[in-house]
JSON list of C-alpha atoms in Angstrom, two decimals:
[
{"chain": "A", "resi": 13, "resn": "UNK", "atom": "CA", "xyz": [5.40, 13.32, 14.01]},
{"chain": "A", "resi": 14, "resn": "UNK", "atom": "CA", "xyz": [6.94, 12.63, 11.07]},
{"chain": "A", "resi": 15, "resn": "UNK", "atom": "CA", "xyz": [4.18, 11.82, 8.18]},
{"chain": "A", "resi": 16, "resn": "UNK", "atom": "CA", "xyz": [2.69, 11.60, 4.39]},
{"chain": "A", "resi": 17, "resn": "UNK", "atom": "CA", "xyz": [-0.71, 13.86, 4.03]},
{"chain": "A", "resi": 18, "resn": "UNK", "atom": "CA", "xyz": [-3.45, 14.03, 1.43]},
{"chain": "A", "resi": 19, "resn": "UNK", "atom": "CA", "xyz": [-5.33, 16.59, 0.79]},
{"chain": "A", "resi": 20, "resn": "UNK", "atom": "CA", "xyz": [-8.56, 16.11, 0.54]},
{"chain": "A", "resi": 21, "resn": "UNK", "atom": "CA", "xyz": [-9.46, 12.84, 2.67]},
{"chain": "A", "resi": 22, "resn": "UNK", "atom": "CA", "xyz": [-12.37, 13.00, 0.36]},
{"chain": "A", "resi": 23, "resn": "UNK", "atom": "CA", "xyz": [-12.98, 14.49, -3.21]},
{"chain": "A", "resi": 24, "resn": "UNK", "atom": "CA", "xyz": [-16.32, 14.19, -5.63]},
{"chain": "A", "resi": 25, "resn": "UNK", "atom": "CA", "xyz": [-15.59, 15.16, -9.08]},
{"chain": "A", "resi": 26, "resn": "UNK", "atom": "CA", "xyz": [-18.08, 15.76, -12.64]},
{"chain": "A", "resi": 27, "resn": "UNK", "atom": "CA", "xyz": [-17.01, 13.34, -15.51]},
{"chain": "A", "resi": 28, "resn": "UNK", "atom": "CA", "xyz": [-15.23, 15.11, -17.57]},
{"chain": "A", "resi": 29, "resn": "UNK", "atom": "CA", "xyz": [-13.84, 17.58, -14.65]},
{"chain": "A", "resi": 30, "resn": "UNK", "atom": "CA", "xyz": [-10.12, 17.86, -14.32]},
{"chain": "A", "resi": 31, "resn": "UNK", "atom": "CA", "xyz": [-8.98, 16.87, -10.81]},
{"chain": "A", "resi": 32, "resn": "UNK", "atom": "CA", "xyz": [-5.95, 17.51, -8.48]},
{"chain": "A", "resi": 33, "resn": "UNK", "atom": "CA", "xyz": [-5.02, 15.63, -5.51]},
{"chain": "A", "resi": 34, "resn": "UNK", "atom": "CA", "xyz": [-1.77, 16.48, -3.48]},
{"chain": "A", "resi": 35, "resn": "UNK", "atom": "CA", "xyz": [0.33, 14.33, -1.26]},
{"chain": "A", "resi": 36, "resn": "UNK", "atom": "CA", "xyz": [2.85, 15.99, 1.31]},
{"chain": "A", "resi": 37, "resn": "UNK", "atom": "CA", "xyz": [5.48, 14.30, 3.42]},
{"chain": "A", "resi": 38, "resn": "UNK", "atom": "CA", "xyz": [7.55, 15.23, 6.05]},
{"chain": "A", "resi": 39, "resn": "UNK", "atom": "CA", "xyz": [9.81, 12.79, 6.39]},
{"chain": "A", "resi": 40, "resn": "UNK", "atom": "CA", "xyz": [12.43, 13.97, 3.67]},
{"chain": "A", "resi": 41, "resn": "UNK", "atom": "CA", "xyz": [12.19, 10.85, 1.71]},
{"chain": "A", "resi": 42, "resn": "UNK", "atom": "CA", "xyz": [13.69, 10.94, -2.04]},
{"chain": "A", "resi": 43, "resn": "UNK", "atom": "CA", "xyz": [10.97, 8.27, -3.85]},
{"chain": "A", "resi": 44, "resn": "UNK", "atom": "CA", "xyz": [7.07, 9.65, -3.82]},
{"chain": "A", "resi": 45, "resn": "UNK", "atom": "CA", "xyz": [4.58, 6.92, -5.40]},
{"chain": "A", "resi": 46, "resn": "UNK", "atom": "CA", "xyz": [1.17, 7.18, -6.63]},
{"chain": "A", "resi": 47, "resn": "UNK", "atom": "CA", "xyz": [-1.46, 3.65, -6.29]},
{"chain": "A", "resi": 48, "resn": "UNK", "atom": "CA", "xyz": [-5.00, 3.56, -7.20]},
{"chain": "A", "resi": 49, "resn": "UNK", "atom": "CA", "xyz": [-6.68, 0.95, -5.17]},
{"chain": "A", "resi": 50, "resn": "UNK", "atom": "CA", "xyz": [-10.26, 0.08, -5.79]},
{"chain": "A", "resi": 51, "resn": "UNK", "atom": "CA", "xyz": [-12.97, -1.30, -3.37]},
{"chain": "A", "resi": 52, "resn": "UNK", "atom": "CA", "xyz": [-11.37, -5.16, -2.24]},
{"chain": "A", "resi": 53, "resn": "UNK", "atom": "CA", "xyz": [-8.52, -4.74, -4.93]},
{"chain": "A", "resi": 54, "resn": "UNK", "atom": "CA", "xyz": [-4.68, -4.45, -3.80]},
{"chain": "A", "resi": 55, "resn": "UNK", "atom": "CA", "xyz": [-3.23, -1.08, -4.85]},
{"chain": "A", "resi": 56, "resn": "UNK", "atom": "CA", "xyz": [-1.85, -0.60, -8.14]},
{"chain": "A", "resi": 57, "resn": "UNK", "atom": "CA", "xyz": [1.01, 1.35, -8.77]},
{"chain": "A", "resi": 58, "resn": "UNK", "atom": "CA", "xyz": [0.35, 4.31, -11.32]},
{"chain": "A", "resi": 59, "resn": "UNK", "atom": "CA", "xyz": [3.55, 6.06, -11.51]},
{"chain": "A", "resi": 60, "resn": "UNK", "atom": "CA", "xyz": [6.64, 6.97, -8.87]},
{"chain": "A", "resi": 61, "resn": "UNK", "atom": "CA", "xyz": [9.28, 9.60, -8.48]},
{"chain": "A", "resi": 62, "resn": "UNK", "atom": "CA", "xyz": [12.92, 9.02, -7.74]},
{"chain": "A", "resi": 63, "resn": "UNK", "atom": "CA", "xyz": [13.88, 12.63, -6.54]},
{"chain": "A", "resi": 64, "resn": "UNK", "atom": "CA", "xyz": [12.62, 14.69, -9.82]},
{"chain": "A", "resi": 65, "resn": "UNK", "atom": "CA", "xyz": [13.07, 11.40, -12.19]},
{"chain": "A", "resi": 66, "resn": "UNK", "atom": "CA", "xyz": [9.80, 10.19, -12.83]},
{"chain": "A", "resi": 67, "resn": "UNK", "atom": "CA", "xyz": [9.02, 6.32, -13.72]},
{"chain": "A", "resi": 68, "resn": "UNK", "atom": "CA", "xyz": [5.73, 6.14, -15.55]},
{"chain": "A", "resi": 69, "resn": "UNK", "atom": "CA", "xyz": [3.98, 2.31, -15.37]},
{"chain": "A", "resi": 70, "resn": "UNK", "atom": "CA", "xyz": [3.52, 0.89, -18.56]},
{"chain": "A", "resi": 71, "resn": "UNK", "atom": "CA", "xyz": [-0.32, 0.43, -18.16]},
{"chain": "A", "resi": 72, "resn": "UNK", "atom": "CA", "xyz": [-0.91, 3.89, -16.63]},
{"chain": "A", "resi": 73, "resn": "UNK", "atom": "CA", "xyz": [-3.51, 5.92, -18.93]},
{"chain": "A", "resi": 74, "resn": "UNK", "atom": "CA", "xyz": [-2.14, 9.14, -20.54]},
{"chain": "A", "resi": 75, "resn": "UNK", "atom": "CA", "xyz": [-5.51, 10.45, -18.23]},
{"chain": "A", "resi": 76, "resn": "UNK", "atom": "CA", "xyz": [-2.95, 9.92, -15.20]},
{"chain": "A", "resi": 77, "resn": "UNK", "atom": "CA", "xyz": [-0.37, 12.67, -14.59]},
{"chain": "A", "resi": 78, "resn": "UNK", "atom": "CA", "xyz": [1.62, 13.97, -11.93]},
{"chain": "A", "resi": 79, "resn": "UNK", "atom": "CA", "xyz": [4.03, 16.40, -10.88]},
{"chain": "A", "resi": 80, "resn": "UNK", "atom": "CA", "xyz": [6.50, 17.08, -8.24]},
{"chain": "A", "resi": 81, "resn": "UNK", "atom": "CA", "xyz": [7.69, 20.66, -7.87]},
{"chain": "A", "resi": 82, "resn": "UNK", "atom": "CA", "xyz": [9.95, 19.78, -4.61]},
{"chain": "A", "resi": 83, "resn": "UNK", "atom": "CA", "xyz": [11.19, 16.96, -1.97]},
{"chain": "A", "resi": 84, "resn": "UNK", "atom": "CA", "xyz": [7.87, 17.11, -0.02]},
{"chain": "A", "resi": 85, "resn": "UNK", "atom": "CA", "xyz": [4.89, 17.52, -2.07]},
{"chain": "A", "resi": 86, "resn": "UNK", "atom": "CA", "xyz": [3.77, 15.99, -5.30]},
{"chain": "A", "resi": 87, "resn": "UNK", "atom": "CA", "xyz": [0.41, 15.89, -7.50]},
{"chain": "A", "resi": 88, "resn": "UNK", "atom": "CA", "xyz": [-1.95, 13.72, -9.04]},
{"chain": "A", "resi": 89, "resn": "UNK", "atom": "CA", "xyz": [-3.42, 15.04, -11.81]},
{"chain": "A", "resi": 90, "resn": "UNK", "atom": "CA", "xyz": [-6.44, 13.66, -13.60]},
{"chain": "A", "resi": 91, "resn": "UNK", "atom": "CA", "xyz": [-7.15, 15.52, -16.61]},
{"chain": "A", "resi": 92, "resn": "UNK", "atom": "CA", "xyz": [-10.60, 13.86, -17.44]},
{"chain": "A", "resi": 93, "resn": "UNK", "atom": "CA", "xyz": [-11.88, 11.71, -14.82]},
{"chain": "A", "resi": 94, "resn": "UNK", "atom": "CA", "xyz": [-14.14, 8.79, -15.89]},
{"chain": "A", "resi": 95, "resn": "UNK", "atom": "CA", "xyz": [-16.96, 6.75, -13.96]},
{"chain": "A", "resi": 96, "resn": "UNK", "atom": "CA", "xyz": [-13.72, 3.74, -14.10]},
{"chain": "A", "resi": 97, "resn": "UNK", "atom": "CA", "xyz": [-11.00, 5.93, -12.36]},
{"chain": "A", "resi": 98, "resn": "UNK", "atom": "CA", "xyz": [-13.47, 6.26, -8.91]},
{"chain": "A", "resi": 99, "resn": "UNK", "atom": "CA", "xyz": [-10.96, 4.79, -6.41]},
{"chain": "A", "resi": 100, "resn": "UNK", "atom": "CA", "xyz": [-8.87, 5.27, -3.78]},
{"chain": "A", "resi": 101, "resn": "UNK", "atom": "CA", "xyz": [-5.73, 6.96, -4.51]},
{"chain": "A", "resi": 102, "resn": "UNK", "atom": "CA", "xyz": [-2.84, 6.54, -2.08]},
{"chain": "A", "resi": 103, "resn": "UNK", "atom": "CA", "xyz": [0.23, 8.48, -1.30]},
{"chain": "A", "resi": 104, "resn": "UNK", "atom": "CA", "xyz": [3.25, 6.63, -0.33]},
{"chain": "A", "resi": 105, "resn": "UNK", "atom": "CA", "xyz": [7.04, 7.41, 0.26]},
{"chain": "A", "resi": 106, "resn": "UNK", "atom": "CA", "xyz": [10.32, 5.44, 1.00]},
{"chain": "A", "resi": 107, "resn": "UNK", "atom": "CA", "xyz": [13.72, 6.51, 1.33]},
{"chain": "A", "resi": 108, "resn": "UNK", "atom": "CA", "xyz": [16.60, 6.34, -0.85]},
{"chain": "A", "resi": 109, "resn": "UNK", "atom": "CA", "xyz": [16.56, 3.09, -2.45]},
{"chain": "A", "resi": 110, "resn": "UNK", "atom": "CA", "xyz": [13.99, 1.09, -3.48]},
{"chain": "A", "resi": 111, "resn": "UNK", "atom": "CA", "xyz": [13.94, -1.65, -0.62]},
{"chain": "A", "resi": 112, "resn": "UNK", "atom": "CA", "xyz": [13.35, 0.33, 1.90]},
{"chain": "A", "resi": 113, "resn": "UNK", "atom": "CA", "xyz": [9.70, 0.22, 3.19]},
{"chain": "A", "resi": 114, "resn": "UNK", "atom": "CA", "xyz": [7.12, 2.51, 1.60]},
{"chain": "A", "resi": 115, "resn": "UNK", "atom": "CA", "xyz": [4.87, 4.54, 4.45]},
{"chain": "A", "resi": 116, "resn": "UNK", "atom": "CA", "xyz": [1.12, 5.11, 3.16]},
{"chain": "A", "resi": 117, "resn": "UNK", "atom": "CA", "xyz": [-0.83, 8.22, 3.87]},
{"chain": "A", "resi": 118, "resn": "UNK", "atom": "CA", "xyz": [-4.72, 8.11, 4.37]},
{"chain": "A", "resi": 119, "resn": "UNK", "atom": "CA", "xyz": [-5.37, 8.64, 1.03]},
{"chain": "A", "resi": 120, "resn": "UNK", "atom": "CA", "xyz": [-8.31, 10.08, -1.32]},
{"chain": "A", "resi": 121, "resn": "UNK", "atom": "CA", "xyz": [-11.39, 8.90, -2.06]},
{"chain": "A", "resi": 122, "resn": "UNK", "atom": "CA", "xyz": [-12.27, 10.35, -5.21]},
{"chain": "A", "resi": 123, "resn": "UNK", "atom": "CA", "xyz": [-15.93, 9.72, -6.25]},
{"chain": "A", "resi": 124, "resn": "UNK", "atom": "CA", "xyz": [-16.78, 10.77, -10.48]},
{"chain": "A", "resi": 125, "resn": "UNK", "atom": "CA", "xyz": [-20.67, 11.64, -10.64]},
{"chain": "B", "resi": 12, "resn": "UNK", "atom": "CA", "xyz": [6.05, -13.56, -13.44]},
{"chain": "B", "resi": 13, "resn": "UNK", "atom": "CA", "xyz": [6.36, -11.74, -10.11]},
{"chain": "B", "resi": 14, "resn": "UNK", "atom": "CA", "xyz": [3.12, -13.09, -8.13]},
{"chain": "B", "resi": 15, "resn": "UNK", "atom": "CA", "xyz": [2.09, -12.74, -5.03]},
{"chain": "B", "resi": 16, "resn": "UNK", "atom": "CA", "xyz": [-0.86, -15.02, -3.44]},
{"chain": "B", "resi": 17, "resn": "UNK", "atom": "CA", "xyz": [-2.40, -14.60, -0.34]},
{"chain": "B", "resi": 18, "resn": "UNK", "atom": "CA", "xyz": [-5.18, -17.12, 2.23]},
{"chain": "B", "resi": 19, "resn": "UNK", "atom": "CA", "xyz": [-7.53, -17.56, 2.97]},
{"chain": "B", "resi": 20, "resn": "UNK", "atom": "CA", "xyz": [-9.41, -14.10, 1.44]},
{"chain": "B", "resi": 21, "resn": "UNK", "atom": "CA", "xyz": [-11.46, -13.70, 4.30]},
{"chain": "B", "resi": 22, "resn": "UNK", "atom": "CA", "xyz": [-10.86, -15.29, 7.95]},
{"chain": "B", "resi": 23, "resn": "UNK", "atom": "CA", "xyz": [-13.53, -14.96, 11.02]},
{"chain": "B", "resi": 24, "resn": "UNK", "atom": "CA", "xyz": [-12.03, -15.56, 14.68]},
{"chain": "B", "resi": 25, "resn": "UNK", "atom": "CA", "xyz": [-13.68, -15.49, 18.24]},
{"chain": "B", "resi": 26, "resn": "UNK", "atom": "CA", "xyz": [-11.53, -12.97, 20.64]},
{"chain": "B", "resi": 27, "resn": "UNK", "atom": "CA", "xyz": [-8.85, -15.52, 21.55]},
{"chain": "B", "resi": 28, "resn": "UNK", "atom": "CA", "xyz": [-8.80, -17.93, 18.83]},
{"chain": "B", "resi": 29, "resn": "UNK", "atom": "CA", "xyz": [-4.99, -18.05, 17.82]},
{"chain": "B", "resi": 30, "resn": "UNK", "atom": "CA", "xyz": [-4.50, -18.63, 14.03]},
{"chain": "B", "resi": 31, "resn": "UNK", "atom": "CA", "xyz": [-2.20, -17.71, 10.68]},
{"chain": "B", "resi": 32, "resn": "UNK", "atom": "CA", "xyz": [-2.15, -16.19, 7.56]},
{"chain": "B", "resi": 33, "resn": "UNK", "atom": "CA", "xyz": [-0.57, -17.04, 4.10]},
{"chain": "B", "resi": 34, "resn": "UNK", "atom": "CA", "xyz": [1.52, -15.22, 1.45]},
{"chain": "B", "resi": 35, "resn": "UNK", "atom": "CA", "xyz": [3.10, -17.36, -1.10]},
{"chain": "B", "resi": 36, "resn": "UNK", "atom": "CA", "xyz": [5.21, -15.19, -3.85]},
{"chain": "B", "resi": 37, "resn": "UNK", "atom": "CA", "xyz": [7.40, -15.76, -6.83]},
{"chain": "B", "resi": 38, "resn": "UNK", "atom": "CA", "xyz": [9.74, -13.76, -7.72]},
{"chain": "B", "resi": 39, "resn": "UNK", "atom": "CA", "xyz": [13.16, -13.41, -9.30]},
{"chain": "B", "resi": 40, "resn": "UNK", "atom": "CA", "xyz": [15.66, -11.92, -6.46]},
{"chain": "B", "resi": 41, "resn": "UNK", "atom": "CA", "xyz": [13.54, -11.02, -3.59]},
{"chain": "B", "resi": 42, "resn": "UNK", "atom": "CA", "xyz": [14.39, -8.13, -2.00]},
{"chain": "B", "resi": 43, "resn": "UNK", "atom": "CA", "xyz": [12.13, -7.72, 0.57]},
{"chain": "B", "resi": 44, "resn": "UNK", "atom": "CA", "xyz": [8.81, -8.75, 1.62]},
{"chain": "B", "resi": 45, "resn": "UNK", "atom": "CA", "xyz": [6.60, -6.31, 3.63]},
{"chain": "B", "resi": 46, "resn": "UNK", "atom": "CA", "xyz": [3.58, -6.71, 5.55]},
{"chain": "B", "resi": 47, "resn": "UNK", "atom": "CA", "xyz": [0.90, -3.79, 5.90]},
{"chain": "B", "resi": 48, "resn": "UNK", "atom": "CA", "xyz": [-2.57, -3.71, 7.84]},
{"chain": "B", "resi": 49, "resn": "UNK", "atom": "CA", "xyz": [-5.44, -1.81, 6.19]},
{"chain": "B", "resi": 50, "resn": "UNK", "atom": "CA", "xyz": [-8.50, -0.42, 8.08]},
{"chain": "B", "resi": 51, "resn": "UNK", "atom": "CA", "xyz": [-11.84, 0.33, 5.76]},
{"chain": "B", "resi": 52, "resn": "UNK", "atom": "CA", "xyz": [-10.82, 3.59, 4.19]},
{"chain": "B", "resi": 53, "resn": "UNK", "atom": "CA", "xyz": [-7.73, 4.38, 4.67]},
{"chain": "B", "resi": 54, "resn": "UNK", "atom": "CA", "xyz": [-4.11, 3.71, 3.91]},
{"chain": "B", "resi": 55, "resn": "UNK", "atom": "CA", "xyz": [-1.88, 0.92, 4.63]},
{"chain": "B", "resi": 56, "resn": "UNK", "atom": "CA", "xyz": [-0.13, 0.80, 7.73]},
{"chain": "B", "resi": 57, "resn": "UNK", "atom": "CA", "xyz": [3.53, -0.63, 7.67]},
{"chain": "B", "resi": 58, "resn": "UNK", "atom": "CA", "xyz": [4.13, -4.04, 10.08]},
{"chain": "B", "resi": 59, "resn": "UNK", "atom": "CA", "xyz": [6.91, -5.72, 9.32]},
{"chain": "B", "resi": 60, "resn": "UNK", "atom": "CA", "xyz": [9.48, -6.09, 6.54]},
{"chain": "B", "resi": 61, "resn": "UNK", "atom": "CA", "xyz": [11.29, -9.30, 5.92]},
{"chain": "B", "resi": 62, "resn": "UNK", "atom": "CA", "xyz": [14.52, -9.69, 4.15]},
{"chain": "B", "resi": 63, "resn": "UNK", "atom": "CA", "xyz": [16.02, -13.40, 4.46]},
{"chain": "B", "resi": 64, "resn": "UNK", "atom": "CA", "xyz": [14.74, -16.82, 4.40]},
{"chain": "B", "resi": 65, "resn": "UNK", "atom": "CA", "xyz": [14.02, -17.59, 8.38]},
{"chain": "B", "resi": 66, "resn": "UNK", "atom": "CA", "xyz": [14.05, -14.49, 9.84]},
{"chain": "B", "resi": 67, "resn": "UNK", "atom": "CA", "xyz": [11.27, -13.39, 12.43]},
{"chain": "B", "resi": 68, "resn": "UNK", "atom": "CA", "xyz": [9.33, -10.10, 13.59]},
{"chain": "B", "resi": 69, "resn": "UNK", "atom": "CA", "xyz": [7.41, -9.56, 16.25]},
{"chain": "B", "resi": 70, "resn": "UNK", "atom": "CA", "xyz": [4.76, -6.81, 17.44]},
{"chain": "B", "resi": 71, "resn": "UNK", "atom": "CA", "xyz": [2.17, -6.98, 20.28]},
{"chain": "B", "resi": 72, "resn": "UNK", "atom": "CA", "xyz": [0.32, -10.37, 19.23]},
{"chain": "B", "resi": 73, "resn": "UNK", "atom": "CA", "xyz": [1.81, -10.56, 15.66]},
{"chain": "B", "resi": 74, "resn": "UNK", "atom": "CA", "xyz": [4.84, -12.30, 14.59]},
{"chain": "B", "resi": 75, "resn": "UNK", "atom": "CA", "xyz": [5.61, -12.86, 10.81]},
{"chain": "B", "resi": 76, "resn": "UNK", "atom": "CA", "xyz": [7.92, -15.24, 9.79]},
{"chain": "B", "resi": 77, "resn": "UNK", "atom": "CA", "xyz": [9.48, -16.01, 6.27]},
{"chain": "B", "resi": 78, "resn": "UNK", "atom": "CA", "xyz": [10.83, -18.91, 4.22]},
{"chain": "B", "resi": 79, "resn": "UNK", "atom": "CA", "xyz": [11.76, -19.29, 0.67]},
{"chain": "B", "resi": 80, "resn": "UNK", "atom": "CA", "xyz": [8.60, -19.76, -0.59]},
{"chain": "B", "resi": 81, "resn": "UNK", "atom": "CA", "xyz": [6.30, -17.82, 1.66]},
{"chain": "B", "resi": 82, "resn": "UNK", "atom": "CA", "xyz": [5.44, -15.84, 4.86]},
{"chain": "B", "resi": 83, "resn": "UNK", "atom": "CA", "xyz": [3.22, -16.11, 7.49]},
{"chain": "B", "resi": 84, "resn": "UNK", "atom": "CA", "xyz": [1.45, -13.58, 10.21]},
{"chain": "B", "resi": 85, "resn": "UNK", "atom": "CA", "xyz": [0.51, -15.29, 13.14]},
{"chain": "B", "resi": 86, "resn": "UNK", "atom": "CA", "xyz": [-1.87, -13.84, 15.48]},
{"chain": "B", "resi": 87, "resn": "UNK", "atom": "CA", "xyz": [-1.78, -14.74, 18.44]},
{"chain": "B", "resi": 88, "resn": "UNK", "atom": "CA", "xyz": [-4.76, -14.38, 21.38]},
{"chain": "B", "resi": 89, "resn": "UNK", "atom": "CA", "xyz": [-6.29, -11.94, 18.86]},
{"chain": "B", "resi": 90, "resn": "UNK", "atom": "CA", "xyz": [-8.69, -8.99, 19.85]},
{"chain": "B", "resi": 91, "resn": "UNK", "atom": "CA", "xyz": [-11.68, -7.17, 18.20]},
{"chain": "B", "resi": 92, "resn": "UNK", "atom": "CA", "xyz": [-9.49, -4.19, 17.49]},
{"chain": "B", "resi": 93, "resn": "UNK", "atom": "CA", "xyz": [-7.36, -6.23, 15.31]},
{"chain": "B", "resi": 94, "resn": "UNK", "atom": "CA", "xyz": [-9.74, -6.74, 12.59]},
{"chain": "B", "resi": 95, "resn": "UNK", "atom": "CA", "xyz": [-8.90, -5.09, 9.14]},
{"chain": "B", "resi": 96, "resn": "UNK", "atom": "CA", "xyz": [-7.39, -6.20, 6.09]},
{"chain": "B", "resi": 97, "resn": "UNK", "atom": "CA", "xyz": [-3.94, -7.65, 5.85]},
{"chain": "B", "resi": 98, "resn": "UNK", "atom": "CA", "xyz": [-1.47, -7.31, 2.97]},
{"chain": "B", "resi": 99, "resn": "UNK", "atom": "CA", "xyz": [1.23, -8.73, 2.03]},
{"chain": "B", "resi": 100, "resn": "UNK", "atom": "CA", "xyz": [3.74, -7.22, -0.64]},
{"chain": "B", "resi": 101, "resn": "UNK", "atom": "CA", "xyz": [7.39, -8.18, -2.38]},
{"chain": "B", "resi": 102, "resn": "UNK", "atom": "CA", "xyz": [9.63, -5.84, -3.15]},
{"chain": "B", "resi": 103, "resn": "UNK", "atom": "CA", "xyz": [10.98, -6.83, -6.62]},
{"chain": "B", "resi": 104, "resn": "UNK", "atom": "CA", "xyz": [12.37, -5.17, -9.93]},
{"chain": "B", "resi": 105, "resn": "UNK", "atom": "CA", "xyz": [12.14, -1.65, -8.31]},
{"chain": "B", "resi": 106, "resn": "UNK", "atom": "CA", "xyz": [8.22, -2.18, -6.90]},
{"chain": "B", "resi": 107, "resn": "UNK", "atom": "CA", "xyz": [5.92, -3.39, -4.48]},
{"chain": "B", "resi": 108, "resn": "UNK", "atom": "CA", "xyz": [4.04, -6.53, -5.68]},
{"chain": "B", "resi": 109, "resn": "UNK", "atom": "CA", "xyz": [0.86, -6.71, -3.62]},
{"chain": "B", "resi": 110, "resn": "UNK", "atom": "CA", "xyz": [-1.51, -9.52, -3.16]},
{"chain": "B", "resi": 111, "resn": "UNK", "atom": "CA", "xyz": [-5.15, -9.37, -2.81]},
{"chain": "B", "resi": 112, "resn": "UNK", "atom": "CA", "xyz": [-4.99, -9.28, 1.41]},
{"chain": "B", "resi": 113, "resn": "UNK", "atom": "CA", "xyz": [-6.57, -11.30, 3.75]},
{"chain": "B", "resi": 114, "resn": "UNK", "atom": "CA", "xyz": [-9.74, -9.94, 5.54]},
{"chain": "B", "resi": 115, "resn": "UNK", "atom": "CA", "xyz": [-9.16, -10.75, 9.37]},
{"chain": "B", "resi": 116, "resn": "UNK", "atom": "CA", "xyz": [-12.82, -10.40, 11.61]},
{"chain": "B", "resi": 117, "resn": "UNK", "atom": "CA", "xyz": [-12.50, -11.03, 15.24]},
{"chain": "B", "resi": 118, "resn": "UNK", "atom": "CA", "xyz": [-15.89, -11.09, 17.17]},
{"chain": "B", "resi": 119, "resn": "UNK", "atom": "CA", "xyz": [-15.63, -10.46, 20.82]}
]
């Protein structure tokens, strides 16, 4: 079946301790987007790629990066992860124009001890 | 400003109690609003999207509906198993707009 993965389901981190997380899709969609969703909060969109454009949000920290080196996979990169980024970070991808619907993997809980 | 609001936060139902939820939005040339259900740790699962004023979805004992104003989920004869969090989200200026979600709990 056609999908969005993250890798890992689960991820504990140092403060201080870069971390990657990695998204893959199978479903040959152009946009990949990055949300951070903490506990009872709606996700929050951190940043998005339209094929290799990427579209930064304005309120993202300069902590946040990400990179996509093809159609199906793309990173989060946090270069030092603080107690306030612990959250749940979700994958999601849509086809090639902005209204069509966005498909959510299972996501990452990232926990910064 | 794009908004999205969502009620009630939090709704409680006995196994058969019929009922609906809200999502009221503003925003400046909707282009689509999208409904997602969310289990406790992990990701949104797509429902329904919406794109005009009076159009209606249906799935198993959900049906969403939209007007110019707002959109509702009705559930209808609703089971244990459909207990998670509901969201509702816009699609506007290039994004999702979420709201907060309503937490659905169905006791048997």
């Amino acid at each position: 079946d056609a999908m969005v993965i993250q890798n890992p389901r689960y991820q504990v981190t140092q403060f201080g301790k870069p971390v990657t997380l990695s998204c893959s899709q199978t479903l040959n969609h152009n946009v990949m987007y990055w949300y951070q969703q903490k506990s009872s909060q709606a996700p929050k969109l951190l940043f998005h790629y339209y094929d290799k454009d990427f579209n930064n949000e304005a309120d993202t920290p300069d902590n946040f990066q990400s990179r996509r080196p093809n159609t199906s996979f793309c990173f989060l990169d946090i270069r030092s992860p603080g107690l306030g980024d612990a959250a749940m970070y979700l994958c999601a991808t849509s086809g090639g124009t902005y209204t069509d619907t966005q498909y959510f993997g299972p996501g990452t809980r990232l926990t910064v001890l | 400003e794009d908004q999205v609001t969502q009620s009630p936060e939090a709704l409680r139902l006995q196994e058969g109690e019929s009922s609906s939820l809200n999502c009221s939005y503003t925003v400046s040339g909707l282009r689509g609003l999208f409904w997602y259900r969310q289990d406790p740790g992990k990701g949104p699962e797509f429902l329904f999207t919406l794109y005009s004023a009076g159009e209606e979805k249906e799935k198993e004992r959900l049906k969403a509906t939209l007007t110019k104003k707002e959109s509702f989920l009705h559930i209808t004869a609703p089971k244990p198993e459909d207990s998670a969090t509901y969201l509702c989200a816009v699609q506007a200026g290039g994004k999702l707009i979420f709201g907060q979600g309503t937490e659905l709990s169905v006791k048997p």
